[in-house]
mmCIF file of C-alpha atoms and ligand atoms in Angstrom:
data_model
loop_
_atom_site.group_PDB
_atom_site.id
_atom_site.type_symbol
_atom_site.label_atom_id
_atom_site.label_comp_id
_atom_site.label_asym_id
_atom_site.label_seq_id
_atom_site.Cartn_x
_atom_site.Cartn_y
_atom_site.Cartn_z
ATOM 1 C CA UNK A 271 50.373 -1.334 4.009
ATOM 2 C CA UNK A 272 47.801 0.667 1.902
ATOM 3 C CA UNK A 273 47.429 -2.868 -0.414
ATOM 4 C CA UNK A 274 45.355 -3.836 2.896
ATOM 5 C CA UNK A 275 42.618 -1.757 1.707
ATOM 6 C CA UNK A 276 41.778 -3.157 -1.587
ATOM 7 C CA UNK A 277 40.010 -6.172 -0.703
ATOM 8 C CA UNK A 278 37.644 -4.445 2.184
ATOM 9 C CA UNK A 279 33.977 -5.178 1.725
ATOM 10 C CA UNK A 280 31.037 -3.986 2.978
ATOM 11 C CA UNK A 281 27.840 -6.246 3.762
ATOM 12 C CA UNK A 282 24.420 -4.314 4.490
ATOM 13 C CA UNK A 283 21.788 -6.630 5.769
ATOM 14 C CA UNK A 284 17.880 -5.811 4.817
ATOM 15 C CA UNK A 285 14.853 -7.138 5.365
ATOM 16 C CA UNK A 286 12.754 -7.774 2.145
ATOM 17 C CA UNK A 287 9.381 -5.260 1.805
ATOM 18 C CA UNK A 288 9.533 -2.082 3.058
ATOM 19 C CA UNK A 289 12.452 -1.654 4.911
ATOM 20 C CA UNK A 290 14.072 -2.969 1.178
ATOM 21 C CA UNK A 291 12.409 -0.358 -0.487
ATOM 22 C CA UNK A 292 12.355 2.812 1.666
ATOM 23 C CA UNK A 293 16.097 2.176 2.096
ATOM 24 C CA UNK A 294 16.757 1.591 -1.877
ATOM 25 C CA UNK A 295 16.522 5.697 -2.106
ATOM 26 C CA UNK A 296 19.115 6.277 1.141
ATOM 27 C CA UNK A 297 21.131 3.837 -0.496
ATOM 28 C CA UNK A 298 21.001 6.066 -3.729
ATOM 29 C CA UNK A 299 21.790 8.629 -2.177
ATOM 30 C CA UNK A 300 25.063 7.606 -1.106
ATOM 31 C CA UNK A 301 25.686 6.437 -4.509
ATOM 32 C CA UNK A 302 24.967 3.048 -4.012
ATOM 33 C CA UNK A 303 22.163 0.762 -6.257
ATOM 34 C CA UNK A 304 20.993 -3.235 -5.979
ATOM 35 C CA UNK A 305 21.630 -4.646 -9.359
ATOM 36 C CA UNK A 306 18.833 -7.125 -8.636
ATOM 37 C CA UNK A 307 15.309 -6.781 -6.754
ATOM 38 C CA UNK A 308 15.359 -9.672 -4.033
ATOM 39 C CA UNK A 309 11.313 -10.504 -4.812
ATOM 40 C CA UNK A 310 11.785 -12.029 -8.268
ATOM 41 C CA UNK A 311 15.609 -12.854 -8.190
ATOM 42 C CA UNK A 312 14.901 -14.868 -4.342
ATOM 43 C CA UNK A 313 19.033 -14.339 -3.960
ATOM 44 C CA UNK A 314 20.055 -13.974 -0.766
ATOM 45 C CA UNK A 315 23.105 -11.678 -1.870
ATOM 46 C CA UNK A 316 22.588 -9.129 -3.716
ATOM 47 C CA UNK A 317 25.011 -7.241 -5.717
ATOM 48 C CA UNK A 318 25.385 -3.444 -5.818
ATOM 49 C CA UNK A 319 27.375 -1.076 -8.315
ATOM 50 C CA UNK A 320 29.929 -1.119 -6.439
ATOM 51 C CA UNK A 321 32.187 -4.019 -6.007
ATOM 52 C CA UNK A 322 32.733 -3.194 -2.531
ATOM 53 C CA UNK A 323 28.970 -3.221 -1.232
ATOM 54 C CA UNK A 324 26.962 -6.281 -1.151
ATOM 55 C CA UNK A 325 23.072 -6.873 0.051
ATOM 56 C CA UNK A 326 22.361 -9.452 2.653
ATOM 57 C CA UNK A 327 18.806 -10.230 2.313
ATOM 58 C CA UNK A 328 17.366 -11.751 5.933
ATOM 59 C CA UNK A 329 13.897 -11.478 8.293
ATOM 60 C CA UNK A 330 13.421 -8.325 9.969
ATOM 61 C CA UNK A 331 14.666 -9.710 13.571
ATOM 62 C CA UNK A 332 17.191 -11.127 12.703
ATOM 63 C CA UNK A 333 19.126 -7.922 11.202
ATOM 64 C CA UNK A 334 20.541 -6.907 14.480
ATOM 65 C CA UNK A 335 21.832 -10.137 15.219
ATOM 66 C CA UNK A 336 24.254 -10.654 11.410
ATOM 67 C CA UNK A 337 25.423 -6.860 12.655
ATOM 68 C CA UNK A 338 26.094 -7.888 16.145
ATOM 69 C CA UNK A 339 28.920 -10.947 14.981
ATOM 70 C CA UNK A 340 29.723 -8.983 12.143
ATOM 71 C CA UNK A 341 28.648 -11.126 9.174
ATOM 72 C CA UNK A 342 26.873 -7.780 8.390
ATOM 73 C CA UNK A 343 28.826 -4.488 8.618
ATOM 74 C CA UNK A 344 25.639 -2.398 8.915
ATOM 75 C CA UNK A 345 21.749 -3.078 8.473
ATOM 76 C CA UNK A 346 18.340 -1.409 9.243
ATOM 77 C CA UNK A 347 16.161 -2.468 11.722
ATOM 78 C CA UNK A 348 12.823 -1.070 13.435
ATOM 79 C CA UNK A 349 12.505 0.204 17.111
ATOM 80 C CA UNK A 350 10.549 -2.692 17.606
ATOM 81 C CA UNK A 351 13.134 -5.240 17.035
ATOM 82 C CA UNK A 352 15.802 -3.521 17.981
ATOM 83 C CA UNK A 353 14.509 -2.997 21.447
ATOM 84 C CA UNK A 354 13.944 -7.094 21.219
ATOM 85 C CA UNK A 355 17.053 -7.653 20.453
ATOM 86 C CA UNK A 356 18.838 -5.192 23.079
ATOM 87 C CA UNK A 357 21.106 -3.415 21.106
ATOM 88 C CA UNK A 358 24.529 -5.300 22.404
ATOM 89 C CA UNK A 359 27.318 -4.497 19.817
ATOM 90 C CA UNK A 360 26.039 -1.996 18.053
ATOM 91 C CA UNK A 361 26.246 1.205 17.012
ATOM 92 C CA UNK A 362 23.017 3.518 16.163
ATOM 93 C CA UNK A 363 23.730 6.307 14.374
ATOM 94 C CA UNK A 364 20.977 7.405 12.415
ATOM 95 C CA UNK A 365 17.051 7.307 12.982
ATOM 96 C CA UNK A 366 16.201 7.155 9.645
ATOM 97 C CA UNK A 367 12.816 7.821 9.896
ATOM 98 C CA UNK A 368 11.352 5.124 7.600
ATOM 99 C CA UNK A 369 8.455 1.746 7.904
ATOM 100 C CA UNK A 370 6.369 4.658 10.531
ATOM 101 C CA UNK A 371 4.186 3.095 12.586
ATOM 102 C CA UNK A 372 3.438 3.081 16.461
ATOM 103 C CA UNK A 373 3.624 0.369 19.073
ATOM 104 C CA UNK A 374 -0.018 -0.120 21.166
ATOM 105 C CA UNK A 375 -1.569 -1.766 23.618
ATOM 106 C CA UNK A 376 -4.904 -3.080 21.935
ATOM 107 C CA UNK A 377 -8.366 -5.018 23.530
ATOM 108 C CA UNK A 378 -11.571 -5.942 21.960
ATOM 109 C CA UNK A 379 -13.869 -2.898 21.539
ATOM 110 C CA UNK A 380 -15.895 -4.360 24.740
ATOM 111 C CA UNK A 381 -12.933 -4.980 27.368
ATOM 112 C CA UNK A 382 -12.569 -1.917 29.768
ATOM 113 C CA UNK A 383 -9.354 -0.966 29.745
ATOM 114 C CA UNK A 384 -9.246 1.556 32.061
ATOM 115 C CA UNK A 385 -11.229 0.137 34.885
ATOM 116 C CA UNK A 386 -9.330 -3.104 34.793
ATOM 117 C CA UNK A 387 -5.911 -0.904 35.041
ATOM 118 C CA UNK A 388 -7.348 0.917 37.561
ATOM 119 C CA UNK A 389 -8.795 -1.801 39.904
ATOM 120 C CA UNK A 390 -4.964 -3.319 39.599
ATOM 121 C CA UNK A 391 -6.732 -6.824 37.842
ATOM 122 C CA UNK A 392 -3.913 -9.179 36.424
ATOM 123 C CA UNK A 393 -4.031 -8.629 32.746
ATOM 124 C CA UNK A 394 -3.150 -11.166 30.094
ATOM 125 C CA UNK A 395 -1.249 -9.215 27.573
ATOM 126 C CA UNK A 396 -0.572 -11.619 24.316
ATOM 127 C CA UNK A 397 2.893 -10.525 21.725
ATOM 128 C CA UNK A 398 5.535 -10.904 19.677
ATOM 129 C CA UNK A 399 7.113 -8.141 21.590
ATOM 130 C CA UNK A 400 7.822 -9.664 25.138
ATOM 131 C CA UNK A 401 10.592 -7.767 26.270
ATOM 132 C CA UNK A 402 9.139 -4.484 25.399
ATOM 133 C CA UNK A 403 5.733 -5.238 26.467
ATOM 134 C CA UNK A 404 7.054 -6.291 30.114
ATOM 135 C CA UNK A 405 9.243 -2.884 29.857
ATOM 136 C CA UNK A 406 5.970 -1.046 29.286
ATOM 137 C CA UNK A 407 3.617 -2.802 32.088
ATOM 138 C CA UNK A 408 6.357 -2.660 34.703
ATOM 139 C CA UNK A 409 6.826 0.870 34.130
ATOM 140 C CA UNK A 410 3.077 1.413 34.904
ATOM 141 C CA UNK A 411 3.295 -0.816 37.648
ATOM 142 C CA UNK A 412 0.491 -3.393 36.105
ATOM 143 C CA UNK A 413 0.976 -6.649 36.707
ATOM 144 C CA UNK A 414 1.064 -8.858 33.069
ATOM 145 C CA UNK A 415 1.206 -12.432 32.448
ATOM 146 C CA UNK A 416 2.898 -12.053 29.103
ATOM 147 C CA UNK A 417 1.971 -14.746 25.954
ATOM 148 C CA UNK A 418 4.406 -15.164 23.429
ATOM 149 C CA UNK A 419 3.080 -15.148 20.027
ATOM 150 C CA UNK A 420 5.067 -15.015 16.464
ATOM 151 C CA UNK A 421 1.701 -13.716 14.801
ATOM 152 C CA UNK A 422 -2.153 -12.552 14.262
ATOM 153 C CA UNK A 423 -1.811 -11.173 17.736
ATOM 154 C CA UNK A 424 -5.233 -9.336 17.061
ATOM 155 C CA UNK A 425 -6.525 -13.093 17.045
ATOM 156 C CA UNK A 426 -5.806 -13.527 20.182
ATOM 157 C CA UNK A 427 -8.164 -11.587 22.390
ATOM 158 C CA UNK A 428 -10.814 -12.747 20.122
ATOM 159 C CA UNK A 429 -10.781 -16.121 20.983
ATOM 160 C CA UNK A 430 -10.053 -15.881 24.881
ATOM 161 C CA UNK A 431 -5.949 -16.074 24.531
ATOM 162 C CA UNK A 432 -5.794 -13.037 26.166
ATOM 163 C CA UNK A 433 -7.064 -9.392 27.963
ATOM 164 C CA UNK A 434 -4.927 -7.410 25.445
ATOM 165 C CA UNK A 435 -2.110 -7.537 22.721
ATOM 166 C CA UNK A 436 1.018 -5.038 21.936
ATOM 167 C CA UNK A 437 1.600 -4.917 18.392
ATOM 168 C CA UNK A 438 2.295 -2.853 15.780
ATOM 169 C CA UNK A 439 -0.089 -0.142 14.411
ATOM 170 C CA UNK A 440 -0.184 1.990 11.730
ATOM 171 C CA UNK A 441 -3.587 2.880 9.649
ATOM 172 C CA UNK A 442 -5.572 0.951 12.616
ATOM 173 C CA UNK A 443 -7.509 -1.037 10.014
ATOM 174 C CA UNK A 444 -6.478 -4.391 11.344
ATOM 175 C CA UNK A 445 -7.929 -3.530 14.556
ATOM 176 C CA UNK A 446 -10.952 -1.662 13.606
ATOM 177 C CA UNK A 447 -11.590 -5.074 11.294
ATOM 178 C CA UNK A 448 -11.482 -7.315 14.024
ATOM 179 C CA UNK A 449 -13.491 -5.202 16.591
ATOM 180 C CA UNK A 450 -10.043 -4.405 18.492
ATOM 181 C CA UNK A 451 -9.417 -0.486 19.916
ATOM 182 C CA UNK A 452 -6.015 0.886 20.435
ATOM 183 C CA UNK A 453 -6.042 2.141 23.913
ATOM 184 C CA UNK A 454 -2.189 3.463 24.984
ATOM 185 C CA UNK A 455 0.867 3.819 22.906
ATOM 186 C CA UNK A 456 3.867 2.102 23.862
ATOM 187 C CA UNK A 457 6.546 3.877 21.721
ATOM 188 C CA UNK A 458 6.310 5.585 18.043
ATOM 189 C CA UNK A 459 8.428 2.879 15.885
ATOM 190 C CA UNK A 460 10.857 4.012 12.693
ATOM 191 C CA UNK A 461 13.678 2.426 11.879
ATOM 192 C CA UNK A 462 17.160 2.804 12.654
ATOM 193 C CA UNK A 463 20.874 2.289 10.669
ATOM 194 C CA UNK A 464 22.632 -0.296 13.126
ATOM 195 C CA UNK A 465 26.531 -0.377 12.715
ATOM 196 C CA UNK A 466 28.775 -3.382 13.462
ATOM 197 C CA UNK A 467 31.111 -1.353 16.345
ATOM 198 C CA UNK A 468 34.145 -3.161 15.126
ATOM 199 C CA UNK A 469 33.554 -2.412 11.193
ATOM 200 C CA UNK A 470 32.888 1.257 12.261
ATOM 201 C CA UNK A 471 36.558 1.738 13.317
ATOM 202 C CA UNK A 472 38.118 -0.929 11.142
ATOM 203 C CA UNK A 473 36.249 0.269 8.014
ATOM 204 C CA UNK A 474 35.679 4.003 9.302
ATOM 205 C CA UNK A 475 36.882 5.405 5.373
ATOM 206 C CA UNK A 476 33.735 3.322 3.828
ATOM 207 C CA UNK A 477 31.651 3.488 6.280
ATOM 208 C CA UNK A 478 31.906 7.035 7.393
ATOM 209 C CA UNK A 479 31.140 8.828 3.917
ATOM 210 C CA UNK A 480 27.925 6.456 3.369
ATOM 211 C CA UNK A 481 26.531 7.631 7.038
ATOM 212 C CA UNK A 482 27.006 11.063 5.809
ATOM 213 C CA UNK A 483 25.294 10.851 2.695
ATOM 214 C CA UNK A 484 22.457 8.126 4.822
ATOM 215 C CA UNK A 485 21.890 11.979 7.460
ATOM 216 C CA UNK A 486 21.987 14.043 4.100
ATOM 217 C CA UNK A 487 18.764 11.977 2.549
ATOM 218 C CA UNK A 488 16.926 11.330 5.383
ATOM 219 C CA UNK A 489 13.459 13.062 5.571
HETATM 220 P P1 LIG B 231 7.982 -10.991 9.237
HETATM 221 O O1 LIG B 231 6.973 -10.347 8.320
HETATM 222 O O2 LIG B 231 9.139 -11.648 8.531
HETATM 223 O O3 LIG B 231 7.381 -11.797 10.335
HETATM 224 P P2 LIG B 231 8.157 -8.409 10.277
HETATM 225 O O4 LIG B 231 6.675 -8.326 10.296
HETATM 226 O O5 LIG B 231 8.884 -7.912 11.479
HETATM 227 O O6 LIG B 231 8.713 -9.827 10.001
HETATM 228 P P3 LIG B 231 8.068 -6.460 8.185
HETATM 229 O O7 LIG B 231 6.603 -6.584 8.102
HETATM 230 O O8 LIG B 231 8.886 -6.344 6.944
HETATM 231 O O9 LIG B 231 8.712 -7.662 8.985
HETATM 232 O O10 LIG B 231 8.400 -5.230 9.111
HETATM 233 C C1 LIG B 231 9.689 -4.737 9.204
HETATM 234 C C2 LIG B 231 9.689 -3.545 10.139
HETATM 235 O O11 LIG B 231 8.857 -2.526 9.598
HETATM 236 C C3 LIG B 231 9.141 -3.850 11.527
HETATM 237 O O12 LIG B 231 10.152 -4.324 12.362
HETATM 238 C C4 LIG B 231 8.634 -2.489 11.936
HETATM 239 O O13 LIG B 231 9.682 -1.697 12.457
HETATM 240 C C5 LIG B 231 8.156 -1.876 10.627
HETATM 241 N N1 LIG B 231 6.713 -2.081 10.399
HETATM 242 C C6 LIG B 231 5.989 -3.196 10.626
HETATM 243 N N2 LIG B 231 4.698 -3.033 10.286
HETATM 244 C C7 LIG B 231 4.601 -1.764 9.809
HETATM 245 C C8 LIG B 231 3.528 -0.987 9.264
HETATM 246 N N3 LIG B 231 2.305 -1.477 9.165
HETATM 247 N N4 LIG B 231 3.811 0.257 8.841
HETATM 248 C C9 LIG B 231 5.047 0.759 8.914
HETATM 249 N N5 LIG B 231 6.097 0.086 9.433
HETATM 250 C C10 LIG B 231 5.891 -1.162 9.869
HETATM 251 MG MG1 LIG B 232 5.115 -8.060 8.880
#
């Protein structure tokens, strides 16, 4: 029965940039390293040290969703996308406090905020983040009509798409560059090891060891 064991593999999904990189040193911690940089090499796969742990290389949303069917074991993914995504089928063990920023609501410099919120107008709120950004408004109790965008949200109150955006922060130089202001935070944003529920207890003696040495290294 223990000749079941040989073949077991585990498959870590990543998004290329800096969830790739701030995870490389985790990774190394737990005695794991790519054998190729994704960038130049444009695989898809990556190979590790170890014959039993591969790299899946794949956008940033879509990391919770090769975790949930299991085509990944485990993967990283930000707040932001995991709160997208819902979390169904997945375990989330470890905050491992890397790719910092902060989710915010954001209007040009010259759109009052605070009176609009307080006079209870109807705000246009333009995002990639829907379901959070309704999450956020309904808890306030202010009415949103929520615009779906997949990018340059700080375009859009510029041009008259909408009141406000929620997006991503993190120096603020975006904003200040395009006369935007952050005016409330939604949530602070790091990301977070997701875990394929089924690999955890099917694959508990590889998996477990690597989330101990993942707690170990984080900062
Ligand atoms: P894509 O660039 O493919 O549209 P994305 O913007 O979500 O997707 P990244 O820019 O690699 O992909 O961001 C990955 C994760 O890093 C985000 O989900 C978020 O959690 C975090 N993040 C995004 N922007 C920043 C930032 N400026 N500083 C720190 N962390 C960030
Ligand atoms: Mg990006």
């Amino acid at each position: 029965m223990h000749n079941a064991q040989i073949n077991i593999m585990i498959t870590i999904a990543l998004s290329k940039g800096r969830i790739f990189d701030e995870t490389m040193p985790l990774l190394k911690a737990a005695g794991i390293t790519a054998l190729e940089d994704p960038e130049p090499s444009r695989k898809l796969i990556l190979p590790t040290n170890r014959a039993d742990v591969r790299l899946i290389i794949v956008r940033a949303s879509d990391v919770p969703t090769y975790v949930q069917y299991g085509a990944a074991d485990m993967g990283v993914a930000g707040k932001d996308v995991l709160n997208e995504h819902g979390g169904a089928g997945l375990y989330q063990p470890l905050d491992l406090n890397i790719a910092k920023c902060r989710m915010m609501v954001a209007v040009r410099d010259d759109f009052d905020y605070e009176t609009a919120v307080k006079q209870g107008a109807r705000l246009r709120v333009a995002t990639k983040y829907v379901k959070t950004a309704r999450e956020h408004f309904a808890a306030k109790g202010v009415h949103v009509d929520l615009i779906k965008l997949y990018g340059s949200m700080e375009l859009a109150p510029l041009v008259g798409l909408s009141d406000a955006i929620v997006d991503l922060v993190s120096s603020g130089a975006t904003l200040k560059a395009n006369h935007l202001r952050a005016v409330e935070e939604v949530a602070p944003i790091s990301s977070r090891l997701v875990v394929n529920q089924a690999s955890l207890k099917l694959k508990r003696a590889i998996i477990q060891p690597m989330l101990d040495a993942f707690a170990g290294a984080i900062k």
